[in-house]
Coordinates of C-alpha atoms (C1' of nucleotides) in Angstrom, one line a residue:
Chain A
X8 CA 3.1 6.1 -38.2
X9 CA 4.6 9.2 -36.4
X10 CA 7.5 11.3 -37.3
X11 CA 10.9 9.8 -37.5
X12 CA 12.1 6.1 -37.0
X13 CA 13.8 7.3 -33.6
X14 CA 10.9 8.4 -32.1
X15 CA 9.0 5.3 -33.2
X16 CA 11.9 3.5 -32.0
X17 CA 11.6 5.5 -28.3
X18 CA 7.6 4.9 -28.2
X19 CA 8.3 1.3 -28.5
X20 CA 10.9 1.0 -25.8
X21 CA 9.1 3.4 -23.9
X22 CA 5.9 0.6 -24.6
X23 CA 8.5 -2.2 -23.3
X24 CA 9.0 -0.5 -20.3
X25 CA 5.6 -0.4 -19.3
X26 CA 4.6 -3.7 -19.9
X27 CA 7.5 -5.2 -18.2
X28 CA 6.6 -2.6 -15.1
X29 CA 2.9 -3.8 -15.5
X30 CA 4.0 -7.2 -14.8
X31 CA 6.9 -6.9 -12.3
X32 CA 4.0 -4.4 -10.5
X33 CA 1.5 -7.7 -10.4
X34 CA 3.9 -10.2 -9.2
X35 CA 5.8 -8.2 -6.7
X36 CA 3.8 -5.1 -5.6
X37 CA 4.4 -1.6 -6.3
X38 CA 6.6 -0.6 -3.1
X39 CA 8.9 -3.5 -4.4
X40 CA 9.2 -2.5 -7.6
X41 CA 12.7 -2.0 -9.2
X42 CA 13.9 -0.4 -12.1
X43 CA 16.8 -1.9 -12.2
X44 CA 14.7 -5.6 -12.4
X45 CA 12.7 -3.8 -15.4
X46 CA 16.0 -3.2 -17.3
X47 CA 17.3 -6.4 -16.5
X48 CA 14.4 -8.1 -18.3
X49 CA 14.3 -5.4 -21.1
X50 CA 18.3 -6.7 -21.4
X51 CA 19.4 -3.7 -20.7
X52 CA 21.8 -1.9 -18.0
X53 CA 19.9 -0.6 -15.4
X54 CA 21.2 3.3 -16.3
X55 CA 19.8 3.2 -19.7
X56 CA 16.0 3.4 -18.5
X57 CA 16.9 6.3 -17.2
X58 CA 16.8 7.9 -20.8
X59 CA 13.4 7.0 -20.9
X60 CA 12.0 7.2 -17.2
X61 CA 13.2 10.1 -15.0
X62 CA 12.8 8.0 -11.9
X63 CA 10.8 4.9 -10.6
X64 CA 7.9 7.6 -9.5
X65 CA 7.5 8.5 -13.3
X66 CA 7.1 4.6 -13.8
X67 CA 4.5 4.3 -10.9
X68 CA 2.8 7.1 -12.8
X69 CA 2.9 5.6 -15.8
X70 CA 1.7 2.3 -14.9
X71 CA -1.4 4.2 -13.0
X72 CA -2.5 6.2 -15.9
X73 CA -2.1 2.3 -17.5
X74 CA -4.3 1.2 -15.0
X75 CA -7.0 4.2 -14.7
X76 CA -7.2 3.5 -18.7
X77 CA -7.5 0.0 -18.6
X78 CA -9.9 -0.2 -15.3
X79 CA -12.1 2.6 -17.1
X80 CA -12.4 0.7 -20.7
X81 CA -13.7 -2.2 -18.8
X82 CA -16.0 -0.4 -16.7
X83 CA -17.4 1.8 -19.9
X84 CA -18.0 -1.4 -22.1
X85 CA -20.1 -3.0 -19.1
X86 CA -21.9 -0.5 -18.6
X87 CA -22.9 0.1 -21.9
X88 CA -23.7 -3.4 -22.5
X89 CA -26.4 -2.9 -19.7
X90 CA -29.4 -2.3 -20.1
X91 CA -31.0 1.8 -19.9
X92 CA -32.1 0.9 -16.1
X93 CA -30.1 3.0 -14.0
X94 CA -30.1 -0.6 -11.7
X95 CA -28.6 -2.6 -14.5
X96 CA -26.3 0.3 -15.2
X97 CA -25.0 0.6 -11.6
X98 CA -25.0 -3.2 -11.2
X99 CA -22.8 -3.8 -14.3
X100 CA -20.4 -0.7 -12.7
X101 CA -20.2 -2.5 -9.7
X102 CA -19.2 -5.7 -10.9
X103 CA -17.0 -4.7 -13.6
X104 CA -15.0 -2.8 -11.0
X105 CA -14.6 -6.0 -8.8
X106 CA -13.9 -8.5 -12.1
X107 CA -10.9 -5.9 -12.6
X108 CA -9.9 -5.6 -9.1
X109 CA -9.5 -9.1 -8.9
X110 CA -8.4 -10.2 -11.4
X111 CA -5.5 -7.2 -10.9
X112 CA -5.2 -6.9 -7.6
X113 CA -1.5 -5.6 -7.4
X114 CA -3.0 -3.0 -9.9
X115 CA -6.2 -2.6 -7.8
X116 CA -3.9 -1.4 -4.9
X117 CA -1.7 0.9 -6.6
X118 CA -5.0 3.4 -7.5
X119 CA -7.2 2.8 -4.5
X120 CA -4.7 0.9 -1.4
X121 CA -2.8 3.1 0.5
X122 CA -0.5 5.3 -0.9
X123 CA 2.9 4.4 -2.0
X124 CA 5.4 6.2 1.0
X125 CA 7.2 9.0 -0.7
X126 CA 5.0 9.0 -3.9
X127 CA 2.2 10.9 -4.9
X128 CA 0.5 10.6 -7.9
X129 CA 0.7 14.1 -9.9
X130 CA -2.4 15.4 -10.5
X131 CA -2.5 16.7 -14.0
X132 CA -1.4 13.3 -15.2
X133 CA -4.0 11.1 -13.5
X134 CA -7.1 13.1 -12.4
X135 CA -8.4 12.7 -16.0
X136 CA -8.4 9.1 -16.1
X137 CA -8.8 8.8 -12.7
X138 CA -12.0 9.9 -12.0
X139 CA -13.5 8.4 -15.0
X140 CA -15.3 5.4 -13.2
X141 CA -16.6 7.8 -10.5
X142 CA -17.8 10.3 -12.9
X143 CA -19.9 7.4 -15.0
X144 CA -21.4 6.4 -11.6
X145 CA -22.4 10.2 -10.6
X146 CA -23.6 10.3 -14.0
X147 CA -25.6 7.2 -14.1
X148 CA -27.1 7.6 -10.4
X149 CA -27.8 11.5 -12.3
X150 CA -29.9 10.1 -14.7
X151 CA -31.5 7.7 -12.2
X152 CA -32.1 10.9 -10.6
X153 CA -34.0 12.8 -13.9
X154 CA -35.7 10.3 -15.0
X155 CA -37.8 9.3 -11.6
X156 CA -35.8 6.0 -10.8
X157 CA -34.4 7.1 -7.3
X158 CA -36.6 7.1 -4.7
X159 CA -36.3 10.5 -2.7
X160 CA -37.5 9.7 0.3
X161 CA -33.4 9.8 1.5
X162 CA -33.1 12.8 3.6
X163 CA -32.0 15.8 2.1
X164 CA -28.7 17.1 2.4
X165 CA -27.3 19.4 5.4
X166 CA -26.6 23.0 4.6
X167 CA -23.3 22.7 6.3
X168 CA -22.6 19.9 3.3
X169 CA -23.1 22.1 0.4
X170 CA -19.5 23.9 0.0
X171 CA -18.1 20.3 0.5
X172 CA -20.5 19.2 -1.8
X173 CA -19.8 21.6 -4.5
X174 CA -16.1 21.0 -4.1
X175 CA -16.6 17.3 -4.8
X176 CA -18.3 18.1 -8.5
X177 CA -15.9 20.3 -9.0
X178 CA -13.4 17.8 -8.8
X179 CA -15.1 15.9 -11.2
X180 CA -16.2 18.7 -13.7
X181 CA -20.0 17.9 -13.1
X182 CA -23.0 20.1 -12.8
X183 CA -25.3 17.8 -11.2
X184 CA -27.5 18.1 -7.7
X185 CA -26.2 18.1 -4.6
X186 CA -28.3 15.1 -3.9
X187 CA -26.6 13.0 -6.6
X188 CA -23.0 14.4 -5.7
X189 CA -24.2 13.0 -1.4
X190 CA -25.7 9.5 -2.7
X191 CA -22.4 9.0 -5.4
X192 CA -20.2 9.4 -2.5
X193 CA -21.8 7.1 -0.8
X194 CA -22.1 4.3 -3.4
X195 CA -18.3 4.8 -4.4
X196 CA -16.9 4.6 -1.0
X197 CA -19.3 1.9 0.0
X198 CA -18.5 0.3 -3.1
X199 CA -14.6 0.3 -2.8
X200 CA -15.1 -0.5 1.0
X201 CA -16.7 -3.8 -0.5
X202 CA -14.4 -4.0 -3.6
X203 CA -11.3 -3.5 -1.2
X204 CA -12.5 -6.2 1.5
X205 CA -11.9 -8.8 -0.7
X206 CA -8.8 -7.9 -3.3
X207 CA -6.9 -7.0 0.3
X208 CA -8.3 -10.3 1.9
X209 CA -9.6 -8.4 5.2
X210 CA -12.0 -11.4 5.4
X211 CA -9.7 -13.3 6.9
X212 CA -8.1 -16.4 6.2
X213 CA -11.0 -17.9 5.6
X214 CA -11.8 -18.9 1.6
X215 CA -15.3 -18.1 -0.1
X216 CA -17.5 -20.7 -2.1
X217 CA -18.4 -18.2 -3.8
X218 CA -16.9 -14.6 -2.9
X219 CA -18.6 -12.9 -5.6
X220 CA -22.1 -14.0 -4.5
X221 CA -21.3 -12.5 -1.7
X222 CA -19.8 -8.8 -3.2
X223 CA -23.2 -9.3 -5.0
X224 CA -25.4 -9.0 -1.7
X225 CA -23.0 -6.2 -0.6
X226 CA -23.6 -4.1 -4.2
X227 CA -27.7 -4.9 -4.3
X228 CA -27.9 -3.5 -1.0
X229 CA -26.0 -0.5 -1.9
X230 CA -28.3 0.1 -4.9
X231 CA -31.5 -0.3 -2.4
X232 CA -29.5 2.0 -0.1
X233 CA -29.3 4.2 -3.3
X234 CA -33.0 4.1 -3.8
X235 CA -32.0 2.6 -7.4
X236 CA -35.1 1.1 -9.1
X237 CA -36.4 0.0 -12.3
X238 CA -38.4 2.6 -14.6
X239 CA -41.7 0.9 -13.8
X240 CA -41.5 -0.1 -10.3
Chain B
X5 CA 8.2 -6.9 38.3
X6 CA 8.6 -9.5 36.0
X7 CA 11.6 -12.3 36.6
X8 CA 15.4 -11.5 36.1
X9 CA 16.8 -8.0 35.2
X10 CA 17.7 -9.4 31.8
X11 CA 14.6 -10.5 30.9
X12 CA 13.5 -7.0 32.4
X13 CA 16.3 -5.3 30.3
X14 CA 15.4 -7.3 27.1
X15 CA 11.7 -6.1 27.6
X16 CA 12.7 -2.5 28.0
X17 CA 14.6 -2.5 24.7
X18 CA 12.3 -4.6 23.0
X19 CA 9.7 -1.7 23.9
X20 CA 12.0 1.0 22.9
X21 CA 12.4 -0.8 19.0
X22 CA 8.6 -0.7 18.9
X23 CA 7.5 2.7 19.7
X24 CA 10.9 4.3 17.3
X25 CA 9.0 1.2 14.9
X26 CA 5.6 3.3 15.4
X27 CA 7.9 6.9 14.8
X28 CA 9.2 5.5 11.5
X29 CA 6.1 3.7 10.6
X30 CA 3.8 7.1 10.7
X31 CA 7.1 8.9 8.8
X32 CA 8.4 6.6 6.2
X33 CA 5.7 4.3 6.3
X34 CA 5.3 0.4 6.2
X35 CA 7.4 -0.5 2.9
X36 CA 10.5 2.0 4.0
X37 CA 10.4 1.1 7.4
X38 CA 14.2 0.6 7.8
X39 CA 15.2 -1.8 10.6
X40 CA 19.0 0.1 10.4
X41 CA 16.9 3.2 10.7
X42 CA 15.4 1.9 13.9
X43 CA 18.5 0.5 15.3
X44 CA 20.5 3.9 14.9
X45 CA 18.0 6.3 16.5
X46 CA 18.0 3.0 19.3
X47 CA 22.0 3.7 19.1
X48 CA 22.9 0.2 18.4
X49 CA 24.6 -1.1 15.5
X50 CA 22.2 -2.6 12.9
X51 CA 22.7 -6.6 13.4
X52 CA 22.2 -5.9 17.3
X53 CA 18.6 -5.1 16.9
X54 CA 18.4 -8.8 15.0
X55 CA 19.0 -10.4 18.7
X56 CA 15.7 -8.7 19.6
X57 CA 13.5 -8.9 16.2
X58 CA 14.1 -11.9 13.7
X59 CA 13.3 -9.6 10.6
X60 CA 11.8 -6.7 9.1
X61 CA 8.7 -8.7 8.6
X62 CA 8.6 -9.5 12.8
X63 CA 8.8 -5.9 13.2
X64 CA 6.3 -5.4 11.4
X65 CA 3.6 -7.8 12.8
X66 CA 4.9 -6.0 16.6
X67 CA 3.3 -3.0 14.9
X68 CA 0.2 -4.4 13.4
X69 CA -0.3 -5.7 17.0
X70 CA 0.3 -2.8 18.8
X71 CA -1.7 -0.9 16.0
X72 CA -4.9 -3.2 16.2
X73 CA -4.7 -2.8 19.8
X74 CA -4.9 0.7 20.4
X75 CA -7.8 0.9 18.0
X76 CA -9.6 -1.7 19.5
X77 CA -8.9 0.1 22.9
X78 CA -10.0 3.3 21.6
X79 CA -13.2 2.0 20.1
X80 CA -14.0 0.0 23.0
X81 CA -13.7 3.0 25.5
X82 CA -16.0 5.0 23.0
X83 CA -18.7 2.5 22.7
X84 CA -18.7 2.3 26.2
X85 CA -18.8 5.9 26.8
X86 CA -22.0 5.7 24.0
X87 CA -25.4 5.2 25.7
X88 CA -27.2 1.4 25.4
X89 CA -29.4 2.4 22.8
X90 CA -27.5 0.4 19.3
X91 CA -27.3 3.4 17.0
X92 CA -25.6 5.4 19.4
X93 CA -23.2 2.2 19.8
X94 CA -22.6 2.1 15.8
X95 CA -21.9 6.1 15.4
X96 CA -19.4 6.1 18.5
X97 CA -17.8 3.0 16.8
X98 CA -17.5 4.7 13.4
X99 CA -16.4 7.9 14.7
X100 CA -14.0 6.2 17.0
X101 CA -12.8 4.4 13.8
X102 CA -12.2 7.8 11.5
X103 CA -10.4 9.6 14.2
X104 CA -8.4 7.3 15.2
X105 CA -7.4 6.4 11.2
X106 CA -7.1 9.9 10.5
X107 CA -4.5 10.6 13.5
X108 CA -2.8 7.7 11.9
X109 CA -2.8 7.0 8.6
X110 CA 0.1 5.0 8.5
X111 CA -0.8 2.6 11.2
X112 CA -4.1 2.9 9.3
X113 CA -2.9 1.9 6.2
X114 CA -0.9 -0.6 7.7
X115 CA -3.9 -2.4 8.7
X116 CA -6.5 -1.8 6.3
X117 CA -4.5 -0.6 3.3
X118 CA -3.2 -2.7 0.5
X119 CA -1.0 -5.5 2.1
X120 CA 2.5 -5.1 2.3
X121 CA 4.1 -7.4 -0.8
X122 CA 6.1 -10.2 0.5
X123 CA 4.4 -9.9 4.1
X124 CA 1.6 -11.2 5.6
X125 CA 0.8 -10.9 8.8
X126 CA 1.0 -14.2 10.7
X127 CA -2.2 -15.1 11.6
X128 CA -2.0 -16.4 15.4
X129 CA -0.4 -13.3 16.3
X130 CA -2.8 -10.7 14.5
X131 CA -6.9 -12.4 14.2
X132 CA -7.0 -11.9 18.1
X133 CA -6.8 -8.1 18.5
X134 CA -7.4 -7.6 14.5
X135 CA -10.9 -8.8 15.0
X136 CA -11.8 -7.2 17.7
X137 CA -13.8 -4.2 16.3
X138 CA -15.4 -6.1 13.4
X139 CA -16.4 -8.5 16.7
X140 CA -17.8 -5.7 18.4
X141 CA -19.7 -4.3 15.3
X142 CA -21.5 -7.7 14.9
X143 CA -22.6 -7.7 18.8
X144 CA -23.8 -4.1 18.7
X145 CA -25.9 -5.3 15.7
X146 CA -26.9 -8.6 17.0
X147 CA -27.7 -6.6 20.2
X148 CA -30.5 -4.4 18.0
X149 CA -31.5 -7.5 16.8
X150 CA -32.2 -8.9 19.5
X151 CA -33.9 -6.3 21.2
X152 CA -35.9 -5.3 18.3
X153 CA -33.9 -2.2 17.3
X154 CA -33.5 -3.3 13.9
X155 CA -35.7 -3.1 11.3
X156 CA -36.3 -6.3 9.9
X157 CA -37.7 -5.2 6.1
X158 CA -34.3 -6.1 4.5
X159 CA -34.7 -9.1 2.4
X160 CA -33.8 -12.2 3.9
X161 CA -30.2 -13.6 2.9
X162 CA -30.2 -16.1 0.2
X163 CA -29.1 -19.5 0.9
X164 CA -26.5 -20.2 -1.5
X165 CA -24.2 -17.5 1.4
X166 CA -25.0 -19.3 4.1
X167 CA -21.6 -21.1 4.2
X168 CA -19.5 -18.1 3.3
X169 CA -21.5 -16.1 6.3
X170 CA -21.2 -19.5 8.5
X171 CA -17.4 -19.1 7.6
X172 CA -17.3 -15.5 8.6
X173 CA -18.6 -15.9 12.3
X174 CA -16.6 -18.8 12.6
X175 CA -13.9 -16.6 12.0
X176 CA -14.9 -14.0 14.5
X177 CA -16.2 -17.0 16.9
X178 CA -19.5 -15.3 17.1
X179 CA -22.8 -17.3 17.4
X180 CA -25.2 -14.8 15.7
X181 CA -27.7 -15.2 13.3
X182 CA -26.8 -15.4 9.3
X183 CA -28.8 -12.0 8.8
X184 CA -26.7 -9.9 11.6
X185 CA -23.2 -11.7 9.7
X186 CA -24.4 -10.2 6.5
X187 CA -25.5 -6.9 7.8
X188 CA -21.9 -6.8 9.8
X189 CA -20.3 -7.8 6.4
X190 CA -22.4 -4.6 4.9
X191 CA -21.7 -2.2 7.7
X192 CA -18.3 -3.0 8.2
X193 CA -16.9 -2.9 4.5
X194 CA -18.8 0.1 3.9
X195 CA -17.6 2.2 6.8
X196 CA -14.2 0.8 5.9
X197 CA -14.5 2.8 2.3
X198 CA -15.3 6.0 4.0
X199 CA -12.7 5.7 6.2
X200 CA -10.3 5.0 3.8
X201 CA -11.5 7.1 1.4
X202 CA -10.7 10.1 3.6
X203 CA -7.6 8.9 4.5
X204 CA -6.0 7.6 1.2
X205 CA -6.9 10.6 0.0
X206 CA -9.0 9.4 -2.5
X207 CA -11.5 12.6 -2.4
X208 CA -8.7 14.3 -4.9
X209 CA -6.5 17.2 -4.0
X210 CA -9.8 18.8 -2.8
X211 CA -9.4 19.9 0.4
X212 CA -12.6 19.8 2.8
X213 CA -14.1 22.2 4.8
X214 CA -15.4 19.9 7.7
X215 CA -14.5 16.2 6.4
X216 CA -16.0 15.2 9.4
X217 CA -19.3 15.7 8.7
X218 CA -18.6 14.6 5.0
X219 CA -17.9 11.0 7.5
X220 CA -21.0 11.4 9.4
X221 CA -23.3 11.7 6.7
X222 CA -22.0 8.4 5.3
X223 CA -22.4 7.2 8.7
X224 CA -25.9 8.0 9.4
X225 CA -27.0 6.5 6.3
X226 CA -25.1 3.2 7.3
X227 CA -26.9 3.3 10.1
X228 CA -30.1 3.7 8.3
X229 CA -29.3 0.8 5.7
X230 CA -28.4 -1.5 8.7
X231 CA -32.0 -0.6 9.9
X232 CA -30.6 0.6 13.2
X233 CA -33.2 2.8 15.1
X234 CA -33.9 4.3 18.7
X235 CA -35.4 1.3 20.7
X236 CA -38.4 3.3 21.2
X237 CA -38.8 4.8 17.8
Chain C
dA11 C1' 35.3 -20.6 39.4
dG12 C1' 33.6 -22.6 35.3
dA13 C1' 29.8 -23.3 32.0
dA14 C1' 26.1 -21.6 29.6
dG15 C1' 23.7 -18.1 27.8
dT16 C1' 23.3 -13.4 26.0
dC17 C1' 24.6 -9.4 23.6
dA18 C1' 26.8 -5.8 20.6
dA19 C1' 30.1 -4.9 17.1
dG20 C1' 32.0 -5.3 12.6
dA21 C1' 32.7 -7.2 8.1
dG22 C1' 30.5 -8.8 4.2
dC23 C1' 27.0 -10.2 0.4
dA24 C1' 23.5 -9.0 -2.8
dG25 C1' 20.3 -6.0 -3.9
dT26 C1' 18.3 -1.0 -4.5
dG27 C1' 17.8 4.2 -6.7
dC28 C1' 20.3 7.3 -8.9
dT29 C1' 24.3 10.2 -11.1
dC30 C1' 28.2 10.6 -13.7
dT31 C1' 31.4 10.0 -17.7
dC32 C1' 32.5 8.0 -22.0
dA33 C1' 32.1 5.9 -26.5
dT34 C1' 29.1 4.8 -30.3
dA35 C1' 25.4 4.9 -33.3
dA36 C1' 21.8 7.6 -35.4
dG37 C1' 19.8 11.4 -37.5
dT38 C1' 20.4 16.4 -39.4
dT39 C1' 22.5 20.0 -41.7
dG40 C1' 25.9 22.5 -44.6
Chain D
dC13 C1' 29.3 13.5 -48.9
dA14 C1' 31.3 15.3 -44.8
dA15 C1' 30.6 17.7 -40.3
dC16 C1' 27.9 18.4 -36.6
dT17 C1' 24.4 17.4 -33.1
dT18 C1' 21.8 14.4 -30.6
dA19 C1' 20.1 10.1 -28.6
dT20 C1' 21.4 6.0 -26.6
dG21 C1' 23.7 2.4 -24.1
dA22 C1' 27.6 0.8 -21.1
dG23 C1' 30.1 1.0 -17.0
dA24 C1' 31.7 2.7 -12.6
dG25 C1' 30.5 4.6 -8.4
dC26 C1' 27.9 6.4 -4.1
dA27 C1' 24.9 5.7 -0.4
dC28 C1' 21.4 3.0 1.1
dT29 C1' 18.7 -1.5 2.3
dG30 C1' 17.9 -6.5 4.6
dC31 C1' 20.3 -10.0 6.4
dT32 C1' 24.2 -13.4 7.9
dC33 C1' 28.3 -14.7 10.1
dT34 C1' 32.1 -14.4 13.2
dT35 C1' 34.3 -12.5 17.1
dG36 C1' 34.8 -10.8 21.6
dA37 C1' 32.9 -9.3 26.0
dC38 C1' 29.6 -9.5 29.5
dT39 C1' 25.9 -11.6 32.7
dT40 C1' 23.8 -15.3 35.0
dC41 C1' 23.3 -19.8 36.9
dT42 C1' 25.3 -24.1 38.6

DNA sequence: AGAAGTCAAGAGCAGTGCTCTCATAAGTTG
DNA sequence: CAACTTATGAGAGCACTGCTCTTGACTTCT
């Protein structure tokens, strides 16, 4: 529906390009990933990408905002099929970020594994999408917070903390309690701690009956931790 | 001291390609570490350093070795240095953890982060020193366990994990009890978000006042989750 | 001294990111 | 409709990578 045929034309290329970066990025890992296999599978010689990638950087980017997006959709539709309980809500966040993580782990590593030597992310094209699924969990452990389901017997927060603190929801454009901003924290790296254990297999050799039952016991504890519980109990 | 002057000789060099390995590896990181890099800062043509290491990817695990012992040397020495009491022994391990990590990130990442596509490190050579701090973790727990410095309110672990939780110490070669496995598993993964949190950089562009404490307020309440307290509190 | 083992050098292959020039096809304007 | 401008793809080329193979020299042991 936009403008002229040519730009339709680029948008689809440009669509192409992604996809086929998508699923070169799954099979052999972002540090391995080659433009030049990308326009060999788009049928293409490996210069004429470059009309519609500056570099392989601006495809990494490209294929994290893809991610971010995708990762966040997921998250959002879980967690909106939970229930109001600030538990459910967390619980559903937790798992859907682990479903996606490993189902995608290639994709997984590229936003939260260790950066990609020589390549960082620019800001002003992936902090929006990515700090999405952080944002919903501040926001979901805020309401938790208003409406008298987090217990507050945690301690409270150390002056010294504050600026830090501050400069956290800042980050994320929230106005929320430094209490929330100290337990989110918490949760999200205790989560991806937990989420990242298993996609980068730091388990071990060993294989899992049931490895999810198991990221389960890790995210109900984090929830108790949390002081999550249900309205009435 | 050791046998012929070749063998000495071959040892010398052999050292030499590990610690310009360990240069690279904290510049370039893991996924550009260049084995013609290496052998021209050695001063040696490029096949010459293939007499010494089979591949990039044996490189590599020399690095992971020599990375996983230096932490666990650290960690031990700072454990040590901690008093008897448990909780002590669990904040010198996770501070000893973060500082090493964050005086190298790349080493770091090379161990914890997302694995290196197309490697993986063989185990024989790597679960001896790679366990070695999880290992500790569980004794310092099993240790408040047994002496009653634990708080024994968490819920009990269902028995659908027991395998995966048998599988885990069996890994580690640890005889401890199916509740100190799951409260390692807990500890560990969680401490390993912070960590990498911090160091992957995850906290945004942000920069922090005193990151620090940021770390050792996520480490107290780890602490606190685990049930850790003074053995006569 | 001769045999066996070890080592470094160099050439070479296939792959990479990226830049450049050139011709052609597609739109835009007079 | 013709002329101009732009977008696009092809191809060659540079410097780099991991890795293999052959060749010649050196060390060590018998």
């Amino acid at each position: 529906m936009p403008g002229t045929p040519r730009a339709r034309a680029r948008e689809q290329t440009l669509g192409d390009i992604t996809s086929i970066g998508r699923r070169h990025l799954a099979e052999v890992g972002a540090a391995a990933l080659s433009l030049r296999a990308v326009a060999r599978e788009l049928g293409v010689v490996s210069s004429a990408v470059y009309r519609y990638v500056a570099n392989r950087d601006e495809l990494l980017t490209l294929l994290v905002v893809d991610a971010y997006t995708e990762l966040g959709d997921e998250v959002d539709a879980a967690v909106e099929a939970a229930g109001p309980a600030a538990v459910d809500r967390f619980t559903a966040l937790a798992q859907a970020v682990r479903t996606w993580a490993v189902r995608e782990p290639s994709r997984y590593a590229l936003l939260y594994g260790s950066p990609v030597p020589g390549y960082a992310a620019p800001a002003e094209r992936t902090t929006a999408e990515g700090t999405r699924v952080v944002t919903l969990l501040a926001l979901i452990i805020d309401g938790a917070w208003r409406s008298g389901e987090l217990d507050d017997t945690a301690a409270p927060v150390a002056a010294t903390l504050e600026p830090d603190l501050r400069a956290i929801s800042d980050q994320l454009s929230l106005a929320v309690p430094d209490r929330v901003i100290a337990a989110t924290v918490q949760a999200w790296s205790a989560l991806f701690g937990a989420v990242s254990f298993e996609v980068f297999g730091q388990y071990g050799r060993s294989t899992f009956a049931d490895p999810a039952a198991l990221f389960d016991l890790v995210a109900d504890r984090i929830a108790v931790q949390l002081g999550l519980r249900r309205p009435g109990g």
